C-alpha positions as MATLAB code, in Angstrom:
seq = 'MTDAMHLWMRHETRSTERRAPLTPADAARVVAAGHALTVERSPQRVFADDAYADAGATLADALSWVDAPDDAVVLGLKELPDEPAELRHTHVFFGHAYKGQTGAEELLARFRRGGGRLLDIEYLTVEGRRVVAFGYWAGYVGAALAALSTRGALETPLHPMEREELDARLRASTGQDERYLVTGALGRSGTGARDAIAVAGSQATAWDLAETAVLDREALLAHDVLVNCVMVTAPAPPFVTDADLDDPARRLRTVADVTADFTSELNLVPVVTEETTWEQPVRRVRDDGAGPAVDVIAIDNLPSLLPREASTTFSADLLPTLLQLPGGSPAWTAAQRSFEQAMGARA';
ca = [
     -89.642  -37.314   26.089;
     -92.415  -37.958   28.828;
     -95.403  -39.564   27.725;
     -97.312  -36.551   27.002;
     -96.116  -34.219   24.274;
     -96.764  -30.437   23.822;
     -97.606  -30.649   19.720;
     -97.521  -27.078   17.909;
     -99.191  -26.998   14.380;
     -97.431  -23.951   12.503;
     -99.422  -22.057   10.000;
     -97.652  -22.714    6.128;
     -96.391  -20.092    4.920;
     -96.242  -20.783    1.025;
     -99.538  -18.878   -0.231;
    -100.976  -21.853   -1.808;
    -100.663  -24.213    0.853;
    -104.129  -24.914    2.142;
    -103.455  -28.556    3.751;
    -103.374  -29.368    7.300;
    -101.518  -32.058    8.479;
    -104.075  -32.694   11.173;
    -107.724  -32.205   10.662;
    -109.855  -30.584   13.574;
    -111.517  -33.925   14.215;
    -107.764  -35.389   14.699;
    -106.651  -32.911   16.830;
    -109.605  -33.683   19.411;
    -108.146  -37.149   19.395;
    -104.865  -35.684   20.039;
    -105.928  -33.604   23.076;
    -108.189  -36.636   24.055;
    -104.993  -38.558   24.794;
    -103.795  -36.130   27.233;
    -101.297  -33.929   24.902;
    -101.166  -30.562   24.613;
    -101.908  -28.916   21.633;
    -101.301  -25.261   19.981;
    -102.419  -24.499   16.702;
    -101.368  -21.424   14.671;
    -104.178  -19.430   13.320;
    -103.816  -19.562    9.101;
    -105.922  -17.406    6.700;
    -105.512  -19.788    4.324;
    -105.726  -23.083    5.810;
    -108.934  -25.551    4.822;
    -109.885  -25.533    7.912;
    -111.121  -23.006    9.948;
    -109.156  -21.849   13.354;
    -112.358  -21.995   15.483;
    -112.699  -25.790   14.462;
    -109.457  -26.428   16.345;
    -110.551  -24.086   19.119;
    -113.604  -26.153   19.785;
    -111.446  -29.356   19.434;
    -109.395  -28.136   22.631;
    -106.435  -26.600   20.963;
    -105.123  -23.584   22.104;
    -104.638  -20.942   19.401;
    -101.795  -18.849   18.888;
    -100.697  -16.406   16.125;
     -99.458  -17.404   12.697;
     -95.109  -18.182   13.125;
     -94.764  -17.821   16.514;
     -93.454  -21.547   17.021;
     -89.917  -19.762   16.885;
     -90.924  -18.861   20.813;
     -92.589  -22.138   21.635;
     -91.252  -23.976   24.521;
     -88.368  -26.053   23.808;
     -89.998  -29.226   24.042;
     -92.445  -28.583   21.685;
     -92.784  -30.683   18.866;
     -93.540  -28.389   15.780;
     -95.561  -30.254   13.055;
     -95.852  -28.856    9.294;
     -95.958  -29.811    5.941;
     -94.063  -27.558    3.706;
     -90.565  -25.443    3.909;
     -90.101  -23.616    6.990;
     -89.585  -19.789    6.394;
     -85.612  -18.646    5.945;
     -85.578  -17.447    9.789;
     -84.472  -18.201   12.429;
     -81.298  -18.900   11.675;
     -80.744  -21.694   14.536;
     -83.809  -24.255   14.794;
     -83.773  -25.523   18.491;
     -86.912  -27.453   18.085;
     -88.033  -31.293   17.020;
     -89.631  -30.371   13.857;
     -91.916  -32.907   11.547;
     -92.642  -32.081    8.320;
     -91.129  -33.000    4.706;
     -87.891  -31.289    4.614;
     -86.678  -32.433    1.120;
     -82.849  -32.326    2.466;
     -81.663  -35.923    2.141;
     -81.014  -36.489   -1.368;
     -79.316  -33.027   -2.340;
     -82.046  -30.865   -2.881;
     -81.781  -27.343   -3.566;
     -81.532  -25.410   -0.181;
     -80.843  -28.554    1.782;
     -77.490  -28.104    3.100;
     -78.555  -24.369    4.832;
     -81.559  -26.189    6.466;
     -79.736  -29.094    7.868;
     -77.140  -26.198    8.924;
     -79.781  -24.300   10.476;
     -80.408  -27.675   12.806;
     -76.686  -27.995   13.292;
     -76.543  -24.567   14.758;
     -79.587  -24.698   16.755;
     -79.327  -28.227   18.384;
     -82.805  -29.258   17.024;
     -83.837  -32.119   14.936;
     -85.787  -33.072   11.593;
     -88.072  -36.105   11.614;
     -89.039  -35.674    8.186;
     -92.400  -37.278    7.178;
     -90.901  -38.700    4.287;
     -88.348  -40.811    6.385;
     -91.428  -42.367    8.541;
     -90.823  -45.989    7.589;
     -91.432  -49.065    8.742;
     -89.413  -51.958    7.043;
     -88.818  -49.548    4.093;
     -92.150  -48.681    3.744;
     -93.586  -45.089    4.256;
     -96.404  -45.231    7.077;
     -98.091  -41.603    5.528;
     -97.928  -39.799    2.286;
     -99.844  -37.500    0.258;
     -99.141  -39.907   -2.535;
    -102.546  -40.583   -3.587;
    -103.637  -37.377   -4.013;
    -100.726  -36.283   -5.386;
    -100.892  -38.377   -8.326;
    -104.850  -37.718   -8.656;
    -104.192  -34.091   -9.338;
    -100.878  -34.675  -11.150;
    -102.493  -37.087  -13.781;
    -105.847  -34.916  -13.716;
    -103.883  -31.789  -14.758;
    -102.041  -33.929  -17.374;
    -105.391  -35.238  -18.946;
    -106.830  -31.725  -19.121;
    -103.833  -29.659  -20.463;
    -103.543  -32.600  -23.053;
    -107.032  -31.733  -24.325;
    -106.835  -27.961  -23.967;
    -109.041  -28.046  -21.016;
    -106.752  -26.698  -18.464;
    -107.736  -23.585  -16.750;
    -105.514  -21.505  -15.269;
    -104.351  -20.303  -12.537;
    -105.177  -23.092  -10.717;
    -107.122  -22.684   -7.438;
    -108.215  -25.029   -4.707;
    -111.528  -27.011   -5.309;
    -113.158  -29.876   -4.020;
    -113.010  -33.113   -5.675;
    -116.600  -32.972   -7.137;
    -115.352  -29.839   -9.329;
    -112.175  -31.577  -10.596;
    -114.032  -34.637  -11.699;
    -116.779  -32.600  -13.108;
    -113.971  -30.706  -15.445;
    -112.209  -34.123  -16.228;
    -115.895  -35.839  -17.195;
    -116.718  -32.828  -19.362;
    -113.072  -32.541  -21.247;
    -112.900  -34.112  -25.071;
    -110.147  -36.742  -25.073;
    -108.638  -37.883  -28.622;
    -107.832  -41.398  -27.789;
    -104.778  -40.361  -25.661;
    -102.427  -43.286  -24.621;
    -101.310  -42.548  -20.943;
     -98.602  -44.240  -19.016;
     -98.309  -44.369  -15.389;
     -95.203  -45.336  -13.916;
     -95.150  -46.504  -10.040;
     -98.711  -47.484  -11.031;
     -99.259  -50.044   -8.037;
     -97.901  -47.196   -5.461;
    -100.383  -44.551   -3.791;
     -99.444  -42.047   -6.584;
    -100.002  -44.208   -9.421;
    -102.953  -45.699   -7.956;
    -104.390  -42.387   -7.678;
    -103.196  -41.316  -11.553;
    -105.149  -44.334  -12.712;
    -108.410  -43.409  -10.531;
    -108.357  -39.793  -11.990;
    -107.787  -41.032  -15.838;
    -110.650  -43.626  -15.237;
    -112.317  -40.311  -14.244;
    -111.380  -38.739  -17.639;
    -113.015  -41.649  -19.360;
    -109.515  -43.187  -20.572;
    -107.314  -46.031  -19.181;
    -103.700  -45.970  -18.185;
    -100.889  -48.407  -19.198;
     -99.493  -49.351  -16.044;
     -95.659  -49.851  -15.142;
     -94.490  -50.372  -11.905;
     -90.871  -52.343  -10.765;
     -91.389  -54.902  -13.254;
     -91.813  -52.889  -16.417;
     -89.574  -50.083  -15.441;
     -86.148  -52.570  -14.329;
     -85.637  -52.535  -18.025;
     -87.082  -49.786  -19.323;
     -88.746  -50.268  -22.965;
     -87.921  -46.707  -24.518;
     -89.934  -47.116  -27.741;
     -93.239  -48.243  -25.940;
     -92.785  -45.478  -23.597;
     -92.440  -42.712  -25.949;
     -95.601  -44.355  -28.052;
     -97.518  -42.978  -25.213;
     -99.146  -39.232  -25.333;
     -98.909  -38.782  -21.831;
     -96.398  -39.998  -19.224;
     -97.501  -39.552  -15.341;
     -94.198  -40.259  -13.467;
     -94.935  -41.667   -9.541;
     -91.992  -43.383   -9.146;
     -89.480  -41.760   -6.255;
     -86.103  -43.604   -6.137;
     -83.309  -43.238   -3.648;
     -80.746  -44.435   -5.396;
     -79.523  -43.082   -9.372;
     -81.274  -45.219  -11.776;
     -81.627  -44.723  -15.843;
     -83.422  -42.095  -16.326;
     -87.481  -42.432  -18.143;
     -87.160  -39.662  -20.714;
     -84.034  -37.206  -21.945;
     -83.635  -34.656  -24.424;
     -82.524  -36.713  -26.722;
     -85.436  -39.154  -26.310;
     -87.557  -36.063  -27.426;
     -85.602  -36.239  -30.620;
     -87.189  -39.365  -31.670;
     -89.051  -38.870  -34.980;
     -91.631  -41.744  -33.964;
     -92.428  -40.299  -30.570;
     -96.035  -39.481  -29.446;
     -95.193  -38.147  -26.110;
     -96.535  -34.886  -25.667;
     -97.080  -34.437  -21.818;
     -94.993  -35.358  -19.003;
     -96.527  -35.030  -15.548;
     -93.707  -35.460  -12.934;
     -95.986  -36.254   -9.677;
     -92.804  -36.991   -7.639;
     -91.074  -33.083   -8.730;
     -87.950  -34.432   -7.722;
     -86.189  -32.026  -10.202;
     -83.601  -30.243   -7.981;
     -81.869  -33.653   -7.012;
     -79.408  -35.923   -9.044;
     -81.790  -38.681   -8.791;
     -84.117  -37.010  -11.078;
     -85.955  -39.634  -13.443;
     -87.354  -37.527  -16.050;
     -84.494  -34.836  -16.465;
     -86.591  -33.087  -19.234;
     -88.136  -31.385  -16.273;
     -85.925  -29.040  -15.015;
     -87.460  -26.723  -12.634;
     -91.106  -26.330  -11.129;
     -94.188  -25.067  -12.390;
     -96.518  -23.171  -10.782;
    -100.304  -22.671   -9.789;
    -100.226  -19.740  -12.201;
     -98.452  -21.407  -14.937;
     -98.899  -24.986  -14.234;
     -97.367  -26.295  -17.977;
     -94.288  -25.234  -19.547;
     -93.247  -26.216  -23.104;
     -90.034  -27.967  -23.370;
     -90.065  -28.631  -26.722;
     -91.493  -27.376  -29.862;
     -89.288  -27.381  -33.138;
     -91.729  -28.592  -35.427;
     -89.850  -32.197  -35.524;
     -92.477  -33.930  -33.480;
     -95.598  -33.115  -31.276;
     -94.829  -29.893  -28.884;
     -93.922  -31.329  -25.420;
     -95.322  -30.141  -22.084;
     -94.277  -30.832  -18.602;
     -96.103  -30.391  -15.211;
     -93.953  -30.503  -12.149;
     -95.694  -28.756   -9.157;
     -94.301  -29.596   -5.686;
     -97.850  -29.007   -3.726;
    -100.371  -30.952   -6.070;
    -102.476  -32.159   -3.063;
    -103.081  -29.034   -2.041;
    -105.320  -28.278   -5.118;
    -107.685  -30.723   -3.217;
    -106.887  -29.711    0.265;
    -109.741  -31.125    2.132;
    -109.788  -34.647    0.983;
    -106.040  -34.869    0.848;
    -105.583  -33.246    4.751;
    -108.199  -35.554    5.585;
    -106.550  -38.803    4.541;
    -103.316  -38.028    5.682;
    -104.386  -36.913    9.372;
    -106.258  -40.443    9.702;
    -102.990  -42.177    8.367;
    -100.385  -40.091   10.386;
    -102.491  -39.719   14.000;
    -101.412  -43.271   14.796;
     -98.030  -42.793   14.367;
     -98.231  -39.251   16.020;
     -99.699  -40.850   19.120;
     -96.470  -42.998   19.250;
     -94.137  -39.825   19.107;
     -93.349  -39.510   23.095;
     -92.689  -43.118   23.580;
     -91.027  -43.806   20.377;
     -92.112  -46.553   17.420;
     -89.986  -48.318   14.781;
     -91.081  -45.607   12.246;
     -90.127  -42.404   14.525;
     -86.635  -44.390   15.218;
     -86.426  -44.629   11.210;
     -86.935  -40.830   10.636;
     -84.390  -40.133   13.659;
     -81.642  -42.402   12.221;
     -82.438  -40.595    8.594;
     -81.701  -37.276   10.074;
     -78.293  -38.604   12.072;
     -77.168  -39.851    8.907;
     -77.974  -36.923    6.724;
     -76.322  -34.916    9.480;
     -73.110  -37.053    9.792;
     -72.565  -37.188    6.150;
     -72.708  -33.256    5.877;
     -70.287  -32.542    8.917;
];
């Protein structure tokens, strides 16, 4: 690659996706650094198209990235549309394709056919630590929904909002001394989850590596609400199984799986078997009278419910690494290596 790049930020096709990987303010910094920036028009993005034009970006029609120059780097967040069948560009987004998730094989096959590559944002790492993530706001929203649902105060369907609105709902809800447990409590998502629970007027038990290495299942089930923020890359004993729900002493009644890793064989909460949605954010998985009914929440784009806050934090974290892409950096090397390993494993 040359020192300058052509960055192409695509429209997100998922109807509930309001976030952007770059804010207009950070888009202006990309342009100021000497890079070409094309931004596809989007009727749902939280930031207006004109704000990107004012930042120096060239506006293009939605989904026009398929005809972008070969050297364009296509930047997005969530899944690509099903077409084209051959992907020839460098794509930067969350591919969810390296752990056997649903649709992973076909996505990688599209890159193989087209000769493109996926630099997955999840695998932008330095010394094993991710350099950018939506984790804080995913944890925040996941815990907030769990608290509101447990208190009977969750209004559906869900819709994007500002943090002030969500916090007001949390403060107005009435709790019954629920016991909250956050796993992965010291990471980005866990920190966000604990902060939301505090806004709701409660305090969470915080478990991280030390507490989950040898799981105290009885203690886990003695909580009313579990907010799981642990993302694993290797098999590990699950936290909550169907058999656990048979425990007559169980208090657990709400499971919010912030990781939404339900399609992976590495799923730590196998009582969550499918996603929940903005229209139906809560799914009941147990209601046999033997104990409290059990509800699960597993929405895979939680931060999009707070799109402005989530995008602003993410964009600020991504920008320094993004500007290193033309010359390369350890994070981009790690992402490239992960892509090559995934392609080789599925050759």
